[in-house]
XYZ file of C-alpha atoms in Angstrom:
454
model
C -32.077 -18.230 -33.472
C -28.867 -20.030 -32.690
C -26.848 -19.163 -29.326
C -24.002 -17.821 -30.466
C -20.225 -18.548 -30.054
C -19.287 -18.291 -26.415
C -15.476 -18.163 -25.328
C -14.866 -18.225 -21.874
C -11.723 -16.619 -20.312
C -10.593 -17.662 -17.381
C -8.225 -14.806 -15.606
C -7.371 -11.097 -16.614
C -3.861 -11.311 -16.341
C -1.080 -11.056 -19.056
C -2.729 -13.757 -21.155
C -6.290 -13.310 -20.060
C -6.450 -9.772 -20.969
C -3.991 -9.919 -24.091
C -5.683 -12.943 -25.427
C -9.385 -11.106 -25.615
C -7.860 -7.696 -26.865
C -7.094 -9.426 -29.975
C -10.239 -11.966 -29.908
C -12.548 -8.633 -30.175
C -10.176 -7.352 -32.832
C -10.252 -9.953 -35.033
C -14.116 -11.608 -34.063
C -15.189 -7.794 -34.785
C -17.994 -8.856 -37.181
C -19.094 -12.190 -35.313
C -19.363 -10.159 -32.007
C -21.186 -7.488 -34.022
C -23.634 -10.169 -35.321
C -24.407 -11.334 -32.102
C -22.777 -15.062 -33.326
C -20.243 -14.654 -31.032
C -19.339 -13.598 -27.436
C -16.502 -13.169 -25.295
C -16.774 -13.696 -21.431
C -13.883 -13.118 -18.918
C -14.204 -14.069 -15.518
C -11.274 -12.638 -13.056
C -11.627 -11.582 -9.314
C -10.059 -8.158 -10.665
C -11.608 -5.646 -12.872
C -8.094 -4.891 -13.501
C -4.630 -6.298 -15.431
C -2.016 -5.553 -13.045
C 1.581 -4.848 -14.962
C 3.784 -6.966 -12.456
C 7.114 -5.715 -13.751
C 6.257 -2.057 -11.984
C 5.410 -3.338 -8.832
C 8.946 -2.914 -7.628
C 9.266 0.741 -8.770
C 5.120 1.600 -7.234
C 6.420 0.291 -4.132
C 9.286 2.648 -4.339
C 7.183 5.058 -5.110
C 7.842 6.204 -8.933
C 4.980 5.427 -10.398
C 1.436 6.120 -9.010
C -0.388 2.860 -8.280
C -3.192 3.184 -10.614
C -0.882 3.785 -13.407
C 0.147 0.083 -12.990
C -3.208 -1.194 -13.694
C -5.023 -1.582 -16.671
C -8.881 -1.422 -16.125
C -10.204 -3.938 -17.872
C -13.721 -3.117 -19.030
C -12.209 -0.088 -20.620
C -9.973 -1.895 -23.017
C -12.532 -5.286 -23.290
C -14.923 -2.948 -24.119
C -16.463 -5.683 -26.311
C -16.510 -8.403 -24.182
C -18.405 -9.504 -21.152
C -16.918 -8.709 -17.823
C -17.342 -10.532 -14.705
C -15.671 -10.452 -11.506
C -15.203 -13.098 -9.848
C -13.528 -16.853 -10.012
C -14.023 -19.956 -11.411
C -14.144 -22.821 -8.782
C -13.824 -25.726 -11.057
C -13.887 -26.755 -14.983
C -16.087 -29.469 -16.555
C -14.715 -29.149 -19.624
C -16.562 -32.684 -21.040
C -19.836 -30.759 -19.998
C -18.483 -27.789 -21.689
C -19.284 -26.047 -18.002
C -17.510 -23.990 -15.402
C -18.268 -23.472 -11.767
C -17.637 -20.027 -10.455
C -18.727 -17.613 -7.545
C -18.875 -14.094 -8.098
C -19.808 -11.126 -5.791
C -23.070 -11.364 -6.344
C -23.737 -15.031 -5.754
C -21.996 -14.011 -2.379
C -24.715 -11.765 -1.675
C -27.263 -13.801 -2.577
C -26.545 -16.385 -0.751
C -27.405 -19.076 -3.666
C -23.731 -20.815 -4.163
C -21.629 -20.851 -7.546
C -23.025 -20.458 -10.348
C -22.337 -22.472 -13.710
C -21.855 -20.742 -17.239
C -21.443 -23.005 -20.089
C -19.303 -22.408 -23.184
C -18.059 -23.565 -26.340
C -14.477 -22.644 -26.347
C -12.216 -22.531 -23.430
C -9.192 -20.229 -21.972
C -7.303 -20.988 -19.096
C -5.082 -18.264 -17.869
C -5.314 -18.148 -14.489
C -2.082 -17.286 -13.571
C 0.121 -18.196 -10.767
C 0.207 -17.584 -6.821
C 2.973 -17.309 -4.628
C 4.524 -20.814 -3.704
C 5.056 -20.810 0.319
C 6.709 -23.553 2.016
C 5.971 -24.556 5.627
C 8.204 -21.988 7.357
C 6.985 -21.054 11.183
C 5.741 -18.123 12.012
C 5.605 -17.372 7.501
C 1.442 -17.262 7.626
C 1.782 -14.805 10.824
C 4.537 -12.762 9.492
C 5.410 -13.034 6.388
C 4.484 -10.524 3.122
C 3.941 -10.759 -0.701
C 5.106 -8.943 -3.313
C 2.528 -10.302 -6.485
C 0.190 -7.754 -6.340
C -0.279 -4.163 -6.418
C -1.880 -3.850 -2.778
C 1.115 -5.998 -1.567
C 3.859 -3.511 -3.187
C 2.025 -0.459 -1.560
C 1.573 -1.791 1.639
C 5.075 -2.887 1.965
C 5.960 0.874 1.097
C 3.782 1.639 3.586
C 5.239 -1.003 6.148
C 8.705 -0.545 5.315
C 8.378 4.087 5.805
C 6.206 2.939 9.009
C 9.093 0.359 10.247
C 11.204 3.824 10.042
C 8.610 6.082 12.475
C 9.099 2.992 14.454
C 12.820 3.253 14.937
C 12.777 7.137 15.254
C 10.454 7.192 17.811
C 11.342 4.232 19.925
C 13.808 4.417 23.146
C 14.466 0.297 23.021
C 17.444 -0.775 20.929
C 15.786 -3.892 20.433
C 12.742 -2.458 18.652
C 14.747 -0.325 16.868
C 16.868 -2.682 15.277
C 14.168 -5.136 14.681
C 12.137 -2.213 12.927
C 15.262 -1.238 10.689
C 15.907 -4.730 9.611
C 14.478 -5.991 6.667
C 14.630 -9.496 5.080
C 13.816 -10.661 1.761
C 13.619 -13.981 0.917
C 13.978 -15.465 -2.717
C 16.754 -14.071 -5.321
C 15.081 -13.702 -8.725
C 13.291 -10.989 -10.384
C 10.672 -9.894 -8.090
C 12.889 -10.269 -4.954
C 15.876 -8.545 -6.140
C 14.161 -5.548 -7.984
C 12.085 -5.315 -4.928
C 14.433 -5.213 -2.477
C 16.660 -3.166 -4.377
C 13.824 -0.142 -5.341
C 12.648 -0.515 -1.374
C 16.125 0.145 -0.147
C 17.387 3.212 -2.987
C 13.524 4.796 -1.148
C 14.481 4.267 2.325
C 17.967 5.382 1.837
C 16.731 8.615 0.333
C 14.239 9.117 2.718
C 16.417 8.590 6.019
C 17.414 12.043 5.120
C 14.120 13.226 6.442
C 14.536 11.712 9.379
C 16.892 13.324 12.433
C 17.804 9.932 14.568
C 18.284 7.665 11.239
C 21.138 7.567 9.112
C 21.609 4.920 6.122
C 23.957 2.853 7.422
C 21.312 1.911 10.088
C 19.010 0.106 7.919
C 19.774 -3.994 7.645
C 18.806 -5.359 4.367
C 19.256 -9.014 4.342
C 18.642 -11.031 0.643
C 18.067 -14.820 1.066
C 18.798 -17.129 -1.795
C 18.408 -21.144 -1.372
C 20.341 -21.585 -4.833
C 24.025 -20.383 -5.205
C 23.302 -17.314 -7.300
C 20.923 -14.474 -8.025
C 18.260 -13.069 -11.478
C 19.492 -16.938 -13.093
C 17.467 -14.993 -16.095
C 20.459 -12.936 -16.548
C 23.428 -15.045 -16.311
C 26.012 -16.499 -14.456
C 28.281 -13.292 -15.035
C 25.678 -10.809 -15.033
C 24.235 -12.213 -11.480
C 27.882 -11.594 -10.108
C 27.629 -8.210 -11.165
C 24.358 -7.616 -9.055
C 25.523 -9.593 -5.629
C 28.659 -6.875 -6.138
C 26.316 -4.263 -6.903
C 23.961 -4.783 -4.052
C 26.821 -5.752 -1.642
C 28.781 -2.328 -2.598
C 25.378 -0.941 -0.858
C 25.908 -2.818 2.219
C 22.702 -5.404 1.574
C 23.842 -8.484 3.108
C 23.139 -11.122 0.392
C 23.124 -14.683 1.673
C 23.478 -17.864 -0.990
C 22.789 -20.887 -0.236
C 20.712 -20.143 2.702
C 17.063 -21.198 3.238
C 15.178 -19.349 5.740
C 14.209 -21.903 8.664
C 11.447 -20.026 10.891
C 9.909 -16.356 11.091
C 8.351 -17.165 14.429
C 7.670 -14.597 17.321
C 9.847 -11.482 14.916
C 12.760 -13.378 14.494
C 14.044 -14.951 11.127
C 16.109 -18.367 11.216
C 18.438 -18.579 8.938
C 20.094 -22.179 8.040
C 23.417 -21.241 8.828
C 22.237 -20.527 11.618
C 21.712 -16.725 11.803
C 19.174 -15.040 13.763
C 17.917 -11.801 12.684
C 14.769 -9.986 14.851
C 13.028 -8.617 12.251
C 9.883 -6.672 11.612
C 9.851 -7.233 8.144
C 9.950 -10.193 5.818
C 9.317 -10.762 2.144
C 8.501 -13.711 0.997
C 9.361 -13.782 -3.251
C 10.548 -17.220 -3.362
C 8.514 -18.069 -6.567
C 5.187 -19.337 -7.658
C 3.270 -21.913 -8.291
C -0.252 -22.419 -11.241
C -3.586 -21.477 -9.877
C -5.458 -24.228 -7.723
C -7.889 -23.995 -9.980
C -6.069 -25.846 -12.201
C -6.649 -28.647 -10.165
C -10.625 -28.688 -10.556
C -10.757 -29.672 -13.993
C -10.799 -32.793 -16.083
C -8.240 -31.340 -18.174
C -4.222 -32.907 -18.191
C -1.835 -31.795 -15.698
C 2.171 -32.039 -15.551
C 3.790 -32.975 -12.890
C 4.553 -29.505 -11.638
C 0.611 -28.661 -12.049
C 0.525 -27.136 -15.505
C -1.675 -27.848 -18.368
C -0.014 -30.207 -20.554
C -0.405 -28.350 -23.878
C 1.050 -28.695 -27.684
C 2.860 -26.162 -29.679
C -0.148 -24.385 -30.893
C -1.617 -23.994 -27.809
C -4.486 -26.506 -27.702
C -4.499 -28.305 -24.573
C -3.070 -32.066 -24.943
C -5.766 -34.737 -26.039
C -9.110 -32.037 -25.958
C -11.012 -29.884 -27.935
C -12.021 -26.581 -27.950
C -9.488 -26.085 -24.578
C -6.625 -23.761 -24.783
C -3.684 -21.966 -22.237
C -0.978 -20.260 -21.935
C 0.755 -18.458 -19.553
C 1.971 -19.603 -16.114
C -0.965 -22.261 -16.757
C 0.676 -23.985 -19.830
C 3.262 -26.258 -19.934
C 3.894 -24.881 -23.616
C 6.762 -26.930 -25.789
C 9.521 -25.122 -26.408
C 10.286 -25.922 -30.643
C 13.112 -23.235 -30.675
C 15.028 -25.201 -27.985
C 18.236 -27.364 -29.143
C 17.359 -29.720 -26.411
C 13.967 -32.120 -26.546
C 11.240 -31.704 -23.981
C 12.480 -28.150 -22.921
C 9.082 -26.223 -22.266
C 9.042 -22.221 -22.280
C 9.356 -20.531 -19.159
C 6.460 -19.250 -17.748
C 6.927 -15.696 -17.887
C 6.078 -11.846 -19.123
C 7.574 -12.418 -22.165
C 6.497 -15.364 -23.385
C 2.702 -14.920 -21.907
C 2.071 -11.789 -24.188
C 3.737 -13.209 -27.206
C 1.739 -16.681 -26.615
C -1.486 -14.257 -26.295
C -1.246 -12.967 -30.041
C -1.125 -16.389 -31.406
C -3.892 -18.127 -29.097
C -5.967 -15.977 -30.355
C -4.944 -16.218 -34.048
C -5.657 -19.578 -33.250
C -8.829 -19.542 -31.625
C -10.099 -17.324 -34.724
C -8.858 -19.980 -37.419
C -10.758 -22.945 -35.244
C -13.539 -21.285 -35.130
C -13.253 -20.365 -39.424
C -12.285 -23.677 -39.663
C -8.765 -22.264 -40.821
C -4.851 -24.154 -40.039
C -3.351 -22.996 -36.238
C -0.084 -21.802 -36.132
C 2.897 -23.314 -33.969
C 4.202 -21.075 -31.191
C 7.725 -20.021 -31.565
C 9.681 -17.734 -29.749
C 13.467 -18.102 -29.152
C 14.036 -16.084 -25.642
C 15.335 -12.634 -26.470
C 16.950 -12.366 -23.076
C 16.185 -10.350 -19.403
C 16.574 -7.149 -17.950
C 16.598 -6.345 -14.386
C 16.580 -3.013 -12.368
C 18.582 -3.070 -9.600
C 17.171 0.755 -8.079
C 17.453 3.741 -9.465
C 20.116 4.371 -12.926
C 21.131 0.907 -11.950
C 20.394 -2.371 -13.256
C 21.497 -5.692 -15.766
C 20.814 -7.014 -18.710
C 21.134 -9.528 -21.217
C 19.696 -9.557 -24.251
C 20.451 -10.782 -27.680
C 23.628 -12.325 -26.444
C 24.553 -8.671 -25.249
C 25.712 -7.930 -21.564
C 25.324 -4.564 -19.909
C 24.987 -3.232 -16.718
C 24.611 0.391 -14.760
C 22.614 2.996 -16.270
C 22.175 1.722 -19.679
C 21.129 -1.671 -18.363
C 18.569 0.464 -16.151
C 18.044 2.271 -19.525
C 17.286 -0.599 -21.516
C 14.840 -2.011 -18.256
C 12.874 1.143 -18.500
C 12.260 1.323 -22.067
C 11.370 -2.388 -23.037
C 9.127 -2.571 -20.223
C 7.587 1.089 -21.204
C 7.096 -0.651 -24.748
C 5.479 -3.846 -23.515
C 2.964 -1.640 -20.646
C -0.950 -1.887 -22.479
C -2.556 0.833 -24.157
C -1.056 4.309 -25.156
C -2.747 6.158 -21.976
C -0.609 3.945 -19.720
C 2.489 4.255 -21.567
C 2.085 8.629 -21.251
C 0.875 8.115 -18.018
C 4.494 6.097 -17.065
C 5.882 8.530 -19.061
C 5.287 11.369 -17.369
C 5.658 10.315 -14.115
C 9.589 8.821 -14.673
C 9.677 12.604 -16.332
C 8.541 14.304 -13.250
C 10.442 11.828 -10.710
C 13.391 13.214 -12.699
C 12.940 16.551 -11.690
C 11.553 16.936 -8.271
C 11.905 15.017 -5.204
C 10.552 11.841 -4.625
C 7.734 11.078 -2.488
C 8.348 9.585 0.664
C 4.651 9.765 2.527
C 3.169 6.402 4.195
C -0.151 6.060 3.936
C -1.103 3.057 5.969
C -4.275 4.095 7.130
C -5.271 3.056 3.699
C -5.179 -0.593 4.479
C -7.749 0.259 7.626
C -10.230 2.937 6.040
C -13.040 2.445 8.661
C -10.467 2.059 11.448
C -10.508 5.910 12.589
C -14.680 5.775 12.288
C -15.077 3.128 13.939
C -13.116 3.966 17.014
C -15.273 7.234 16.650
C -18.579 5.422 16.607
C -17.539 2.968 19.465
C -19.627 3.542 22.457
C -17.593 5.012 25.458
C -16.510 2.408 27.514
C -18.115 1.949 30.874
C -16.066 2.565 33.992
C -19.264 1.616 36.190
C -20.968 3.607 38.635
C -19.556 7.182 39.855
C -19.370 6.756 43.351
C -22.293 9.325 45.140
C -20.627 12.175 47.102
């Protein structure tokens, strides 16, 4: 018997997860017939739905409705957690360590395969800022958006309880750092929350929150438009969040953030969102790189100058043929990641029939952005609006583009409930630290020595 087919995945993301829905659609009677198989490798069993991490940190939608478990919807393909340390793609090998070769103790582990996809994603790209490792916070996944809910509603039991000034105000002021989608939308959900739920409090009123936006470029959501991004500095300003342009932050060290025009703000709190960069993994392959990191692919997907290698995604540097001007690459977002998903695969299938791949096309239908609750911009289709139905608009696209019909109810539901009760405001940091309370309860008592004799 012949081994059959194998097509690795690499990452569970947008692409990842997108591009093997459709594989086990279309390879139905291959994978049936045992000539072909379909193995994803991510370090979550889960496809996190980044565009709702702003509104799970501000607490209208549950966490787990932001996540897409994987095995349930793959159901035909090979699951395995963990991550790929390195590509030999000449071997037709990849390197990777999952939780079990942890436990074992044995090292990676290599899986070969005949065709390959890279969608690894992105991380967050840090710069050396002071004090940024010690201090600062993410906002990429969904652990990061509820723990910063968690920190931010904390930061306010802080500042009730406290009798220093100086704690307090370092407790109420919070500084995010990068102005595009995640950073605004973030910012802008966490402060419509803590607004709402100073109310609850009897020593905190709005106006004593500090929310401080820091943007190195001379505008904010660039997605959106010139005009547009006006409209949300006014917006957010009208709300009292000090936005700063042109302003880089210079140091985070000991609680206190540097700005460069020379601002100092003790803080409790900041958010780093100032972009992202491709996966290091990237880097452990013999496959072709950009200069910014990214696999240099064609228009159908292939990557450059190899067989059987394909990406998309934050991975791919992906030629843009809808663009007026030459060498213009697609950007490397939502958008384009699930739309580049449907026709990897397509193409994938025909390679492997022996059929013609399609080009990727896809002139950019424009960007929405929520800027908190029955607020928000947009621009699509050469159309500008803002306020509610901009916030409209944000809600329903994104509602559209969520996996699988149980998620979409499940958002559903939830915005329908949000809309008629009160919003939760409860902290639940102890989740971070599960064992902590345990622990301290299975510590042995400590020993104060000898009790003197009488």
């Amino acid at each position: 018997m012949t081994e059959p087919a194998r097509i690795l995945v690499v990452g569970g993301g947008y692409v990842g997860m997108y591009t093997a829905l459709r594989l086990q659609r279309q390879l139905r009677a291959e994978l049936r017939a045992g000539t072909a198989e379909i193995v994803v490798v991510t370090p979550e069993p889960y496809m996190t739905y980044q565009p709702f991490l702003p509104e799970a940190a501000a607490g209208s939608i549950s966490p787990r409705h932001v996540v897409v478990p994987l095995r349930r919807v793959l159901d035909r393909c090979r699951i395995v957690i963990g991550e790929v340390c390195s590509v030999d793609h000449a071997k037709r090998t990849a390197t990777l360590a999952t939780l079990a070769t942890a436990e074992e103790g044995t090292g990676a582990v290599d899986l070969t395969y005949d065709e390959l996809v890279l969608a690894p994603g992105s991380v967050s790209r840090t710069l050396p800022v002071p004090g940024l490792l010690d201090h600062g916070i993410g906002f990429k996944t969904v652990e990061e958006a509820i723990g910063l809910r968690n920190h931010v509603i904390e930061q306010m039991d802080i500042a009730s309880s406290t009798r220093d000034p100086a704690i307090r105000d370092a407790a109420l002021t919070f500084v995010f750092v990068g102005g595009g989608y995640a950073g605004v939308e973030a910012l802008a959900e966490l402060e419509d929350m803590a607004r709402y739920t100073a109310r609850y409090y009897h020593n905190l009123k709005p106006e004593d929150l500090r929310w401080v936006l820091v943007e190195a470029a001379d505008r904010i959501l660039p997605e959106v438009g010139a005009e547009m991004g006006r409209y949300a500095i006014r917006e957010l300003r009208a709300r009292n969040i000090d936005v700063r342009l042109e302003t880089r932050l210079e140091s985070c060290e000991d609680r206190v953030a540097v700005l460069s025009d020379g601002t100092r703000l003790p803080t409790r709190t900041v958010v780093w969102t100032a972009g992202v960069k491709p996966a290091p993994v990237l880097a452990e392959t013999d496959l072709p790189l950009n200069e910014r990191g990214r696999l240099r692919c064609t228009s159908r997907l292939a990557v450059e100058g190899v067989d059987h290698a394909w990406a998309a995604g934050d991975a791919a540097a992906v030629p843009d043929v809808t663009a007026k001007e030459p060498g213009r690459e697609c950007a490397p977002n939502a958008q384009h990641a699930v739309r580049q998903a449907k026709v990897l695969a397509e193409n994938i299938t025909a390679s492997l029939r022996g059929q013609p791949l399609k080009e990727y096309a896809h002139a950019y239908a424009g960007s929405v952005a929520s800027l908190g609750l029955h607020k928000g911009v947009a621009h699509v289709y050469g159309r500008k609006l803002k306020g509610y139905p901009a916030w409209l608009m944000h809600r329903a696209y994104h509602l559209s583009r969520v996996p699988t019909f149980n998620r979409k109810a499940r958002v559903l539901a939830e915005w329908t409930l949000s809309g008629l009760f009160k919003r939760e405001i409860v902290s639940l940091g102890s989740l971070e630290h599960p064992r902590a309370e345990f622990e301290l309860a299975a510590a042995p008592p400590p020993d104060h020595g000898d009790k003197p004799s009488s």
